[in-house]
PDB file of C-alpha atoms in Angstrom:
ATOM      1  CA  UNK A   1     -10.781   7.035 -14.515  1.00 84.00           C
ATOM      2  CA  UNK A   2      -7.659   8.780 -13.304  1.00 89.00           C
ATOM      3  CA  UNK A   3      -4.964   6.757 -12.127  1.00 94.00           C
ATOM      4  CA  UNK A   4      -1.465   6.900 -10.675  1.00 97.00           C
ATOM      5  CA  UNK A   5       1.519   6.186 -13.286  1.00 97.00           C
ATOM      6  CA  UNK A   6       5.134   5.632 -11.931  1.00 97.00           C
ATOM      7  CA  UNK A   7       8.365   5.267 -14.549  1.00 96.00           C
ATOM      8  CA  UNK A   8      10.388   3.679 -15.314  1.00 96.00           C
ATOM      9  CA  UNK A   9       8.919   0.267 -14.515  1.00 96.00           C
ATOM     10  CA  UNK A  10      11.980  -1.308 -13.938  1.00 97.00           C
ATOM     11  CA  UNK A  11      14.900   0.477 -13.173  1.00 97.00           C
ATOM     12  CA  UNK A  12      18.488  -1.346 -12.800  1.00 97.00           C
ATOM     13  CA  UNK A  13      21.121   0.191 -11.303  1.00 97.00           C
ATOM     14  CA  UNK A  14      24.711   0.107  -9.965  1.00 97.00           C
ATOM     15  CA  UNK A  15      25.171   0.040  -6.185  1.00 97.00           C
ATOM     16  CA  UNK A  16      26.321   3.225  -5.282  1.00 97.00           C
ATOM     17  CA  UNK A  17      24.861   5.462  -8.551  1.00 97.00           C
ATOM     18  CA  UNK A  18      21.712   7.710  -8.173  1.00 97.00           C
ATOM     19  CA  UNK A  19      18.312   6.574  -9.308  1.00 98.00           C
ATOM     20  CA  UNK A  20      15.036   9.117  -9.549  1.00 97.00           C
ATOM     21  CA  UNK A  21      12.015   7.391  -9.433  1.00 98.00           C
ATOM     22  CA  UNK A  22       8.762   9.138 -10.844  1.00 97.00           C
ATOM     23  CA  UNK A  23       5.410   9.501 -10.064  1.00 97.00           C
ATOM     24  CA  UNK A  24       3.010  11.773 -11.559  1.00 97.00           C
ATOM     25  CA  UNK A  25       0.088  11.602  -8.617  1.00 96.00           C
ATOM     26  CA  UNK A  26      -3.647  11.793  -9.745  1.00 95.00           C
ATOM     27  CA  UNK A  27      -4.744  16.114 -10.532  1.00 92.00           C
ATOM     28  CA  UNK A  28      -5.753  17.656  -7.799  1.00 91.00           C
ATOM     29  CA  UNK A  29      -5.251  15.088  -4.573  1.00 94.00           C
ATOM     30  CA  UNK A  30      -3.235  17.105  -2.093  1.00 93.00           C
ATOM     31  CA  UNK A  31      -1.285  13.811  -0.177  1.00 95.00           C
ATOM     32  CA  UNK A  32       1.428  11.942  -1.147  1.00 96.00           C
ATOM     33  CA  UNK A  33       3.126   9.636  -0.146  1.00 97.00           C
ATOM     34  CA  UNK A  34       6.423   6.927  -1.295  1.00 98.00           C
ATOM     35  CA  UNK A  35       6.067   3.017   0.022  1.00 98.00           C
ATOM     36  CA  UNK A  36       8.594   0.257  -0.492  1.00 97.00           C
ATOM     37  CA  UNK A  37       7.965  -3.370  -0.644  1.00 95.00           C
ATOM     38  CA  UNK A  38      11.397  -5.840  -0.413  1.00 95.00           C
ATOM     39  CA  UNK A  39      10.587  -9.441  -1.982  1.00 92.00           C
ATOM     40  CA  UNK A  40       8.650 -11.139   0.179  1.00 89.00           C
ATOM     41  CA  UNK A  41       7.918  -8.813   2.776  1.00 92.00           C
ATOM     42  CA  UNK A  42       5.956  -6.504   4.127  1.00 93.00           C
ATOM     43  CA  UNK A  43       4.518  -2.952   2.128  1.00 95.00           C
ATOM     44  CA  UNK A  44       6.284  -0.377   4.177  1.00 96.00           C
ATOM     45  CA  UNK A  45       6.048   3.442   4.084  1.00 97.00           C
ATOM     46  CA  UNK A  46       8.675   5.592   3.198  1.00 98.00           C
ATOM     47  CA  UNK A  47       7.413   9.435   3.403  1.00 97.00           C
ATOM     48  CA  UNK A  48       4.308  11.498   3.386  1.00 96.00           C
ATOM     49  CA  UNK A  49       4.155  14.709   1.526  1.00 95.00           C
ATOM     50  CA  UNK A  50       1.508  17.580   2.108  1.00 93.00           C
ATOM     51  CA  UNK A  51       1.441  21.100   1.396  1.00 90.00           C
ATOM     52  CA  UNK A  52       5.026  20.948  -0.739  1.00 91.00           C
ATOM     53  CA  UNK A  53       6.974  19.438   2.678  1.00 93.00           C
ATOM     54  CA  UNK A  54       7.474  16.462   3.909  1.00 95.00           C
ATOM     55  CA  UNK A  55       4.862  16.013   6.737  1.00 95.00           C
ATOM     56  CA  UNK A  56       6.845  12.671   7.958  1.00 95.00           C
ATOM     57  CA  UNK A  57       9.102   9.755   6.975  1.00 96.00           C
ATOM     58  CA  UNK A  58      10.111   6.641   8.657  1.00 96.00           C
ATOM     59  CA  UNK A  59      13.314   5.318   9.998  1.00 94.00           C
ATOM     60  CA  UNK A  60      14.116   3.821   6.645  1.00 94.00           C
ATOM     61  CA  UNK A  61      13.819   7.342   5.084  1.00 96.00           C
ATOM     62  CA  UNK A  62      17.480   8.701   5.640  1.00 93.00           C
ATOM     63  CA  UNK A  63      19.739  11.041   4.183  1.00 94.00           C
ATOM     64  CA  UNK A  64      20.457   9.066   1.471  1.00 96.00           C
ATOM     65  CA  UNK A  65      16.373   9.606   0.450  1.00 97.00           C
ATOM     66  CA  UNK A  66      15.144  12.677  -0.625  1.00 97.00           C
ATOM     67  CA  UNK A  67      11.181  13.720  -2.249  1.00 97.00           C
ATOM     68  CA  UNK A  68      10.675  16.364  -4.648  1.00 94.00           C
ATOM     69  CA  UNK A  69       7.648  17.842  -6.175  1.00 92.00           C
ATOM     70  CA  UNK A  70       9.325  20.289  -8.348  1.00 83.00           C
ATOM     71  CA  UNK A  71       6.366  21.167 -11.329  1.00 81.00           C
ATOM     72  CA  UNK A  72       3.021  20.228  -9.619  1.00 77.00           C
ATOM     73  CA  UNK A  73       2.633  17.279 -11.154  1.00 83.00           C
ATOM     74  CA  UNK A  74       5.619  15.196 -10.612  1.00 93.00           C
ATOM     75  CA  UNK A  75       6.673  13.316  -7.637  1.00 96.00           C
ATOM     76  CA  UNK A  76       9.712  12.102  -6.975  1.00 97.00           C
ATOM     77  CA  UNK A  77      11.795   9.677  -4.983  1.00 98.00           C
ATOM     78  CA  UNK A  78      15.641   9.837  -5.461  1.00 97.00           C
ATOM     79  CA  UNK A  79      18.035   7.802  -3.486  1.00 97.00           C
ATOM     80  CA  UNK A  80      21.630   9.549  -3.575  1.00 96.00           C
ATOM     81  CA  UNK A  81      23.790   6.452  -3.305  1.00 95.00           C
ATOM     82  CA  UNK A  82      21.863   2.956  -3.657  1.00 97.00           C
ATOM     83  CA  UNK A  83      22.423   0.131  -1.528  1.00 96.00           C
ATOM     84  CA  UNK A  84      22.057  -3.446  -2.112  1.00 97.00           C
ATOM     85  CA  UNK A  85      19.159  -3.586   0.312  1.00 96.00           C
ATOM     86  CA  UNK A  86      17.287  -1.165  -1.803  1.00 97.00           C
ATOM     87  CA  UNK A  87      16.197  -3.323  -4.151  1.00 97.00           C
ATOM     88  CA  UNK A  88      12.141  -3.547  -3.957  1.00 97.00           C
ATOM     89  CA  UNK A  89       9.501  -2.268  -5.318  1.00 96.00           C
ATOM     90  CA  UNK A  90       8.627   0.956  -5.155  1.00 98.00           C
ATOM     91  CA  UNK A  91       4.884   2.226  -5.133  1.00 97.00           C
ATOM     92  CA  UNK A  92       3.658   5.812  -4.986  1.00 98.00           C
ATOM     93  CA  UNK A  93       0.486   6.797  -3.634  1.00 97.00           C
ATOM     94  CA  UNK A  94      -1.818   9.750  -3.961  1.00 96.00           C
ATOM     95  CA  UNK A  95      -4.539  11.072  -1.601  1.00 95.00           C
ATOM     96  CA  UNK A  96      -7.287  13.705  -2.621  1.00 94.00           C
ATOM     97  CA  UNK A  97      -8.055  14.500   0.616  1.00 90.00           C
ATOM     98  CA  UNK A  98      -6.318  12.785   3.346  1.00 87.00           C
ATOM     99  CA  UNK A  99      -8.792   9.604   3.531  1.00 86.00           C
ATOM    100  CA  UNK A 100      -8.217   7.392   0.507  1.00 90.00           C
ATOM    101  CA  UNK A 101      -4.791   6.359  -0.927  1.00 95.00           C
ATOM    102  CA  UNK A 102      -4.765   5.711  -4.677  1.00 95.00           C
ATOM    103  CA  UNK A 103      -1.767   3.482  -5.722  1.00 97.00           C
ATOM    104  CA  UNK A 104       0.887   3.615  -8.839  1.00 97.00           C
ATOM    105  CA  UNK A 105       1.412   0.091 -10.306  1.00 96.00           C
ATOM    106  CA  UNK A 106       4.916   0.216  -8.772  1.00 97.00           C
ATOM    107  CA  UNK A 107       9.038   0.751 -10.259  1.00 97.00           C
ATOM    108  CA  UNK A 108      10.855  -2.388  -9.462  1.00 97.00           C
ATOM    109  CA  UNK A 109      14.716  -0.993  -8.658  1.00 98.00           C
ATOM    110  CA  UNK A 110      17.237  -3.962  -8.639  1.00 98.00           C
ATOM    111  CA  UNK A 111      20.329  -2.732  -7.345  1.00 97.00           C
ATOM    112  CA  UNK A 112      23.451  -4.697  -8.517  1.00 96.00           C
TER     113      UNK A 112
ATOM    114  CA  UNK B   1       3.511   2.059  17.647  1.00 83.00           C
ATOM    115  CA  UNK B   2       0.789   0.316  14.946  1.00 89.00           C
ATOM    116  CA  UNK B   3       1.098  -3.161  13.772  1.00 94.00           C
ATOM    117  CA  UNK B   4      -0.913  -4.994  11.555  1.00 97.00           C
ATOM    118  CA  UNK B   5      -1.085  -8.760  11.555  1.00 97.00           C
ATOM    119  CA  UNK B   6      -2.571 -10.935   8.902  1.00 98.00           C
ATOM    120  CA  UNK B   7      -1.771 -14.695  10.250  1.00 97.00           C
ATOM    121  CA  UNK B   8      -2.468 -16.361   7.187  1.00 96.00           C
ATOM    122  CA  UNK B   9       0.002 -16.353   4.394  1.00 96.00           C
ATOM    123  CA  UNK B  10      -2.511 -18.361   1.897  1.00 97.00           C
ATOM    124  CA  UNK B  11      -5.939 -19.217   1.750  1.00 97.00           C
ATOM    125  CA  UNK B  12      -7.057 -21.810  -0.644  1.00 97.00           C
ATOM    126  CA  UNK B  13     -10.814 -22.080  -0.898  1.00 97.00           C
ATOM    127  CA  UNK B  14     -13.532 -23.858  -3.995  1.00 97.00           C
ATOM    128  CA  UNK B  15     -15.252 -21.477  -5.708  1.00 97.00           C
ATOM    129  CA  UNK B  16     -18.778 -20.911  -3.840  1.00 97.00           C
ATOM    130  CA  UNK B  17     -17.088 -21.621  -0.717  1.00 97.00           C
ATOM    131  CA  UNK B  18     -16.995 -18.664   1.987  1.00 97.00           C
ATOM    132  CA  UNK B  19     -13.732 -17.053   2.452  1.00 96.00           C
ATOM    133  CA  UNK B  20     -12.404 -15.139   5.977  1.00 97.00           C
ATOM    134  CA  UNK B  21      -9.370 -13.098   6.126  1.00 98.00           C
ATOM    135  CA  UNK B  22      -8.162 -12.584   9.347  1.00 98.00           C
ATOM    136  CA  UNK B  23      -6.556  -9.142  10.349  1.00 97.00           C
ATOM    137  CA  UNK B  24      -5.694  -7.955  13.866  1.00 97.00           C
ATOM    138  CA  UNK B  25      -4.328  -4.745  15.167  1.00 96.00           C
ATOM    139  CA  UNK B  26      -2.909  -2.995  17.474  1.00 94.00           C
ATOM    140  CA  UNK B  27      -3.092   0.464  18.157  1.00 91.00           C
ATOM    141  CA  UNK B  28      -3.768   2.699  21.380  1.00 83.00           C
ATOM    142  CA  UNK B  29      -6.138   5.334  19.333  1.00 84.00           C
ATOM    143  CA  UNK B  30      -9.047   5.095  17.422  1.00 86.00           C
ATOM    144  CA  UNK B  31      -8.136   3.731  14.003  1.00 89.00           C
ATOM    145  CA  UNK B  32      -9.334   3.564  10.108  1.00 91.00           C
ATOM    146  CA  UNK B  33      -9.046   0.216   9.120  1.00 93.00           C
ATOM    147  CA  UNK B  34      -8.848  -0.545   5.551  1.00 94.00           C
ATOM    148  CA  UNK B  35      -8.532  -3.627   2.890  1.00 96.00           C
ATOM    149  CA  UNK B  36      -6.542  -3.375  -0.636  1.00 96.00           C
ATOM    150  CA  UNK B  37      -6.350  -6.171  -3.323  1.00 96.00           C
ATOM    151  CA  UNK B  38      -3.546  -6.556  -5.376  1.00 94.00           C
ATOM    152  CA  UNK B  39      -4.730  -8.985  -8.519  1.00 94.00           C
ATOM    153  CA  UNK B  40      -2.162 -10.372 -10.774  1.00 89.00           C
ATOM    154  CA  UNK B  41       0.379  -8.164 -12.166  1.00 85.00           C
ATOM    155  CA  UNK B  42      -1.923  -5.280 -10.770  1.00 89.00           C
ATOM    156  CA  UNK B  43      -1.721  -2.353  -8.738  1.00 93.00           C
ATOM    157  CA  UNK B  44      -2.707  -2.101  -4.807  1.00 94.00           C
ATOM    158  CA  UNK B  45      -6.634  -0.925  -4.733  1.00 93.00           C
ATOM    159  CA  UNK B  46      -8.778  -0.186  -1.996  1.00 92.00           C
ATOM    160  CA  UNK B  47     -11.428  -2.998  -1.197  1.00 93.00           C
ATOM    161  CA  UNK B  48     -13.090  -1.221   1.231  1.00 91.00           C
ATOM    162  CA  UNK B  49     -12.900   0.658   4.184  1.00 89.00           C
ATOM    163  CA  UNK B  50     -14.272   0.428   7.656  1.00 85.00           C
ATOM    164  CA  UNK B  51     -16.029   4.040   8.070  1.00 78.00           C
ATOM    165  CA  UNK B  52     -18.048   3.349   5.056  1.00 77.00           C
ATOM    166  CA  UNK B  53     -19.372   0.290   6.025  1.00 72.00           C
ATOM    167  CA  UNK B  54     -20.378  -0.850   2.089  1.00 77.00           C
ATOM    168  CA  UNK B  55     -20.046  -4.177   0.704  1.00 77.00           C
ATOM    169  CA  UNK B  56     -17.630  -4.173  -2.429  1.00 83.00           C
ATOM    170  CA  UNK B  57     -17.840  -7.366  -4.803  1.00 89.00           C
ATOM    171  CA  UNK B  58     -19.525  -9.317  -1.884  1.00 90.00           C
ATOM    172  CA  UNK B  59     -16.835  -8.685   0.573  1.00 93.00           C
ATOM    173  CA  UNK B  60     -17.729  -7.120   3.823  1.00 93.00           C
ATOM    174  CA  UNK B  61     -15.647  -6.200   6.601  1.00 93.00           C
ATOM    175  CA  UNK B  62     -16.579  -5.346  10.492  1.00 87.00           C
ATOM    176  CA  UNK B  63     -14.196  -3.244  12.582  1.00 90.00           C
ATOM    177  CA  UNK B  64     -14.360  -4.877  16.100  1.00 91.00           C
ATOM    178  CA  UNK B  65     -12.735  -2.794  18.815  1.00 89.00           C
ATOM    179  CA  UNK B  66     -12.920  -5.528  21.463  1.00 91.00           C
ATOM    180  CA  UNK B  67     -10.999  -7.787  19.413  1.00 92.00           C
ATOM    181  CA  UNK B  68      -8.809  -5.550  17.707  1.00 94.00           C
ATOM    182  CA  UNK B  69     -10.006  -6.955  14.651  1.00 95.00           C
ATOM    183  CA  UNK B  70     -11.518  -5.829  11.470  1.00 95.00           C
ATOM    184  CA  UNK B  71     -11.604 -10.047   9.297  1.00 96.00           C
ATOM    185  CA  UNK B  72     -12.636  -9.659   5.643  1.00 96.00           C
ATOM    186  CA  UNK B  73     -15.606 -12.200   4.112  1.00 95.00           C
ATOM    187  CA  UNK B  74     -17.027 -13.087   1.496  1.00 96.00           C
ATOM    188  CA  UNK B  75     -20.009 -15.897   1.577  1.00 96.00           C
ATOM    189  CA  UNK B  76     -19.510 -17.415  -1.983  1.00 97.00           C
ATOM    190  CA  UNK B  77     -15.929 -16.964  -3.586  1.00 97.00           C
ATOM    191  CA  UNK B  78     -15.648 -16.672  -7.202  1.00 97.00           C
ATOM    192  CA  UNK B  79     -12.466 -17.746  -9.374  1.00 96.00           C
ATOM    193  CA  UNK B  80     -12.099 -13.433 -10.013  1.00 96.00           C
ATOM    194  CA  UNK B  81     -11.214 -13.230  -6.286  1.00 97.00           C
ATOM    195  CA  UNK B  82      -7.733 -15.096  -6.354  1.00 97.00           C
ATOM    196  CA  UNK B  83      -5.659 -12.320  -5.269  1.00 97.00           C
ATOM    197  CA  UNK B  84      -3.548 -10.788  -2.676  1.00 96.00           C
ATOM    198  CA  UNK B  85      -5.135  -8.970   0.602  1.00 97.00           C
ATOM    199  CA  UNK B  86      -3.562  -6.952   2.473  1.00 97.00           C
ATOM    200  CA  UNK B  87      -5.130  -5.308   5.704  1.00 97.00           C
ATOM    201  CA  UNK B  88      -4.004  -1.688   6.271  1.00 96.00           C
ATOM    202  CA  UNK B  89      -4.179   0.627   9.288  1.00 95.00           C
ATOM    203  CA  UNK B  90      -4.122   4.442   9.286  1.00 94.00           C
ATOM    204  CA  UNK B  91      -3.902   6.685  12.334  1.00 90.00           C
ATOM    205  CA  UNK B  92      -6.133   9.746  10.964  1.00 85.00           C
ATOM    206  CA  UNK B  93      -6.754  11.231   7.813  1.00 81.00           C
ATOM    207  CA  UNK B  94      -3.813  11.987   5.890  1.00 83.00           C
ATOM    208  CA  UNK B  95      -1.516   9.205   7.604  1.00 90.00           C
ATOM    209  CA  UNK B  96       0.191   7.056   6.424  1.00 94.00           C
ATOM    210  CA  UNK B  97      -0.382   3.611   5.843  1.00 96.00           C
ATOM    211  CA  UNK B  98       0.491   0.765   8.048  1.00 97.00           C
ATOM    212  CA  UNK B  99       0.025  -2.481   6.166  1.00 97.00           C
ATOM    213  CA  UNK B 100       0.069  -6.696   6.810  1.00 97.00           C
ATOM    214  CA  UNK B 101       1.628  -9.080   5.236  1.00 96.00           C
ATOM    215  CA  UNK B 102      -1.005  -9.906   3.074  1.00 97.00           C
ATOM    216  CA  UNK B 103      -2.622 -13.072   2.214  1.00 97.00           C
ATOM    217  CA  UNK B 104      -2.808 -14.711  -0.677  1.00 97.00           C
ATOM    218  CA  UNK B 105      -6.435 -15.945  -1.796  1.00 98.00           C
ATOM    219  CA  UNK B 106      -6.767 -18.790  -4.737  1.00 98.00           C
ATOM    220  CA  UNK B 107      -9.823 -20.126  -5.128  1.00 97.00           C
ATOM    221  CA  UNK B 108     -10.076 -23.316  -7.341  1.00 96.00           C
ATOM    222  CA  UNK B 109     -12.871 -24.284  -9.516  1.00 94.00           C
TER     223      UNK B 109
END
């Protein structure tokens, strides 16, 4: 059965530097979609993506966030300048047609 | 706004015991209501979901609009079922996902 894969698994980082997280979303589902989940606390969406835009991103989704889906098959979360309060997990999700949200197994980014 | 609320953080049950997982939302529209498992060292799947009314490993789940509800049981918990639960929300199709805190199910032999 197809499934979601995300890499790296763990990503460390610098506070300040760049980080690209990846997701290559199951063929052919049309929805996707970047959630974040800070130790102990809630799993908390990021951005939705449909149709090669962004079809809409919460309040934690600023500037310093951008989503990419340059090839088809990737999907990708970059954060421009991390923060300390980035660290979390990170979990993609894919959607074949708008009703069903398949899950990656999730990057953990520590941010130091 | 939606908000999901599961008010139980852990649930520790014997195994053959029923199990209820309380979820409450709120929401002004008409919502899909849906529950994921994480088990150990595991990814987020979907348990079920409200529109298609199915029973998935023994859980079942009723969406009650008067309540704002939509609890997850099982009648006879089995060891495989220690897990976190999380309750999920979802406006319409192709929305995204507004989830609780999850509870965390371990069911002792």
């Amino acid at each position: 059965e197809p499934e979601v894969t995300q890499t790296p698994s763990h990503q460390v980082t610098q506070m300040g530097q760049e980080v690209i997280l990846r997701c290559v979303p199951i063929s052919n589902h049309l929805y996707f979609y970047w959630y974040r989940q800070i130790l102990g606390q809630k799993v908390e969406f990021l951005v939705s993506f449909y149709n090669n835009e962004i079809s809409e991103k919460s309040e934690i989704f600023d500037d310093q966030f951008s989503v990419e889906r340059p090839d088809g098959s990737n999907f990708t979360l970059k954060i421009r300048s991390t923060k300390l309060e980035d660290s979390a997990m990170y979990f993609c999700a894919s959607d074949p047609t708008g009703d069903t949200q398949y899950f990656g197994p999730g990057t953990r980014l520590t941010v130091l | 706004a939606q908000r999901v609320t599961q008010p139980e953080k852990l649930l520790s049950v014997f195994k053959g015991a029923p199990v209820e997982l309380k979820c409450n939302y709120s929401y002004s529209g008409s919502p899909e209501l849906f529950w994921y498992v994480q088990y150990s060292r595991q990814r987020l799947q979907l348990l079920l979901r409200h529109i298609s009314r199915e029973s998935i490993k023994g859980f079942t789940a009723d969406l009650n609009k008067g309540e704002t509800s939509f609890h997850l049981k099982k009648p006879f918990a089995q060891e495989e079922d220690s897990a976190m639960y999380y309750c999920a929300l979802s406006r319409a199709a192709g929305n995204k996902l507004t989830f609780g805190g999850g509870t965390r199910v371990l069911v002792k032999p």
